[in-house]
Amino acid sequence: MKANPRIDAEWLHGRLEDLARVGATAGGGVTRLALSDEDRVGRDLLRDWMEEAGLAVRVDDLGNMTGRREGRERIAPVLLGSHIDSVRRGGRFDGPLGVLGALAAVRALDAAGIETRHPIEVVNWTNEEGVRFEPAMLASGVVGGRFDRAYAYDRADRDGVRFEDELRRIGYLGREEDRPESAAAYLELHVEQGPVLEDAGVPVGVVEGIVGITWLNVTVEGQADHAGPSPMRLRRDALVAASRLVAAVDRLARETDEIAVGTVGRLVPEPNLINTVPGRVVMSADFRHPDPATLDGMVERFRAQAEQLSAETGVSVTVDRFWTSEATPFDVGVVGEIAAACEELGLPQHRLWSGAGHDAKYVADRGPAGMIFVRSRGGLSHCEEEFSEPADIEAGANVLLLAALRLAD
Ligand code: GLV
Ligand code: MN
Ligand code: MN
């Protein structure tokens, strides 16, 4: 038995490249929306790679894919995973790194002839991004007990296509008894998607928790009208009102503190025609903060501003806060093992919080979990420019491997 198992970096980079070709965009990113044809092709590849690594693959009733490596004992597994769905024109590593990094870790254990006490399971969670089927982390949320399966099945995309129907269409509707088991520990390797590690000059980070996230659906109702004969004083233009709400989201976050963020990322004016005053706008708002009271405070102030706008302009505004993912500190023991793995590799132990949501949140609601971050160039993600250096990816995957080994043995 080799003393020091290490990731086969060439294999990992090669498979990341292969997956990045599925749904590749002209700008060097990927569009592989959950349960799309591209997602199916990616899943088929992943299944092949899992089987090639000797894992027993199963698919559950949410489409989550799990590959199992047996341990010496029949006890709770150590789960390693992330997602392979992407946002539209997103990056190539957001998600796949955690799944393929996990597979690379299992392969490294095999290559070193290492058996572990706990089984190890590699998981690909369905619809982490929540851009096709809102909200995010939908399938890990069902497994974690946050959402009913019926709620997930009925989520529909912009064309009204249901989650369950797409799961069946792409051939990934499995059985409830094939869900990932309750884990002894869960580890997720991911690109940082922010500027902290780059600013600190550190390749890999030890994640201490995930900030609170809340999503609102905002509907602005005015009156559609002809762009010519309708005088300005008589208008109830929904888009003009919505533009003030967009600015309010941005201002509220800036006024809160240095770490609060607020984003309007989706906005649809109707009827969206050149010569018609917009009668209706449907838009999103996304607020994030590690402190629950501060997060709630931003939402309340947004509601108050929406009411005031409504009184001033005669448009009506409804605000539906349809999803909140509470701030989640990770398990101290798991975080400690990740830090120890960094030390073993001679890497600094830089601790930070995640501003992005991850499936680790819903897994952490049920058991010990932790995450490892890899430095992102320019802190960019959810865009085609997302990039992490191959050497940083390799370092992160080796931290995952050694942390998994510590937890599984
Ligand atoms: C998922 O990527 C999120 O943080 O919205
Ligand atoms: Mn992700
Ligand atoms: Mn993402």
mmCIF file with all atom_site columns, N, CA and C in Angstrom, residues 193-195 376-383 385-387:
data_model
loop_
_atom_site.group_PDB
_atom_site.id
_atom_site.type_symbol
_atom_site.label_atom_id
_atom_site.label_alt_id
_atom_site.label_comp_id
_atom_site.label_asym_id
_atom_site.label_entity_id
_atom_site.label_seq_id
_atom_site.pdbx_PDB_ins_code
_atom_site.Cartn_x
_atom_site.Cartn_y
_atom_site.Cartn_z
_atom_site.occupancy
_atom_site.B_iso_or_equiv
_atom_site.pdbx_formal_charge
_atom_site.auth_seq_id
_atom_site.auth_comp_id
_atom_site.auth_asym_id
_atom_site.auth_atom_id
_atom_site.pdbx_PDB_model_num
ATOM 1  N N  . GLN A 1 193 ? -15.788 31.270 -6.172  1.00 0.00 ? 193 GLN A N  1
ATOM 2  C CA . GLN A 1 193 ? -16.752 32.174 -6.818  1.00 0.00 ? 193 GLN A CA 1
ATOM 3  C C  . GLN A 1 193 ? -16.717 33.585 -6.237  1.00 0.00 ? 193 GLN A C  1
ATOM 4  N N  . GLY A 1 194 ? -15.700 33.893 -5.454  1.00 0.00 ? 194 GLY A N  1
ATOM 5  C CA . GLY A 1 194 ? -15.550 35.217 -4.871  1.00 0.00 ? 194 GLY A CA 1
ATOM 6  C C  . GLY A 1 194 ? -14.069 35.558 -4.827  1.00 0.00 ? 194 GLY A C  1
ATOM 7  N N  . PRO A 1 195 ? -13.716 36.739 -4.337  1.00 0.00 ? 195 PRO A N  1
ATOM 8  C CA . PRO A 1 195 ? -12.346 37.237 -4.441  1.00 0.00 ? 195 PRO A CA 1
ATOM 9  C C  . PRO A 1 195 ? -11.447 36.964 -3.227  1.00 0.00 ? 195 PRO A C  1
ATOM 10 N N  . SER A 1 376 ? -10.710 31.377 -7.193  1.00 0.00 ? 376 SER A N  1
ATOM 11 C CA . SER A 1 376 ? -11.320 31.752 -8.486  1.00 0.00 ? 376 SER A CA 1
ATOM 12 C C  . SER A 1 376 ? -10.605 32.969 -9.051  1.00 0.00 ? 376 SER A C  1
ATOM 13 N N  . ARG A 1 377 ? -10.279 32.925 -10.331 1.00 0.00 ? 377 ARG A N  1
ATOM 14 C CA . ARG A 1 377 ? -9.609  34.071 -10.942 1.00 0.00 ? 377 ARG A CA 1
ATOM 15 C C  . ARG A 1 377 ? -10.569 35.257 -11.018 1.00 0.00 ? 377 ARG A C  1
ATOM 16 N N  . GLY A 1 378 ? -10.139 36.377 -10.469 1.00 0.00 ? 378 GLY A N  1
ATOM 17 C CA . GLY A 1 378 ? -10.966 37.580 -10.486 1.00 0.00 ? 378 GLY A CA 1
ATOM 18 C C  . GLY A 1 378 ? -12.226 37.444 -9.639  1.00 0.00 ? 378 GLY A C  1
ATOM 19 N N  . GLY A 1 379 ? -12.354 36.337 -8.917  1.00 0.00 ? 379 GLY A N  1
ATOM 20 C CA . GLY A 1 379 ? -13.546 36.117 -8.103  1.00 0.00 ? 379 GLY A CA 1
ATOM 21 C C  . GLY A 1 379 ? -14.806 35.898 -8.917  1.00 0.00 ? 379 GLY A C  1
ATOM 22 N N  . LEU A 1 380 ? -14.652 35.654 -10.241 1.00 0.00 ? 380 LEU A N  1
ATOM 23 C CA . LEU A 1 380 ? -15.833 35.612 -11.119 1.00 0.00 ? 380 LEU A CA 1
ATOM 24 C C  . LEU A 1 380 ? -16.460 34.230 -11.192 1.00 0.00 ? 380 LEU A C  1
ATOM 25 N N  . SER A 1 381 ? -17.796 34.181 -11.223 1.00 0.00 ? 381 SER A N  1
ATOM 26 C CA . SER A 1 381 ? -18.501 32.941 -11.547 1.00 0.00 ? 381 SER A CA 1
ATOM 27 C C  . SER A 1 381 ? -19.915 33.263 -11.996 1.00 0.00 ? 381 SER A C  1
ATOM 28 N N  . HIS A 1 382 ? -20.664 32.224 -12.367 1.00 0.00 ? 382 HIS A N  1
ATOM 29 C CA . HIS A 1 382 ? -21.954 32.397 -13.043 1.00 0.00 ? 382 HIS A CA 1
ATOM 30 C C  . HIS A 1 382 ? -21.754 33.273 -14.285 1.00 0.00 ? 382 HIS A C  1
ATOM 31 N N  . CYS A 1 383 ? -20.628 33.069 -14.949 1.00 0.00 ? 383 CYS A N  1
ATOM 32 C CA . CYS A 1 383 ? -20.331 33.762 -16.203 1.00 0.00 ? 383 CYS A CA 1
ATOM 33 C C  . CYS A 1 383 ? -19.274 32.920 -16.928 1.00 0.00 ? 383 CYS A C  1
ATOM 34 N N  . GLU A 1 385 ? -16.445 33.730 -17.962 1.00 0.00 ? 385 GLU A N  1
ATOM 35 C CA . GLU A 1 385 ? -15.056 34.052 -17.591 1.00 0.00 ? 385 GLU A CA 1
ATOM 36 C C  . GLU A 1 385 ? -14.587 33.284 -16.356 1.00 0.00 ? 385 GLU A C  1
ATOM 37 N N  . GLU A 1 386 ? -15.478 32.539 -15.698 1.00 0.00 ? 386 GLU A N  1
ATOM 38 C CA . GLU A 1 386 ? -15.082 31.771 -14.512 1.00 0.00 ? 386 GLU A CA 1
ATOM 39 C C  . GLU A 1 386 ? -13.839 30.930 -14.830 1.00 0.00 ? 386 GLU A C  1
ATOM 40 N N  . PHE A 1 387 ? -12.835 30.989 -13.943 1.00 0.00 ? 387 PHE A N  1
ATOM 41 C CA . PHE A 1 387 ? -11.636 30.182 -14.178 1.00 0.00 ? 387 PHE A CA 1
ATOM 42 C C  . PHE A 1 387 ? -10.893 29.913 -12.874 1.00 0.00 ? 387 PHE A C  1
#
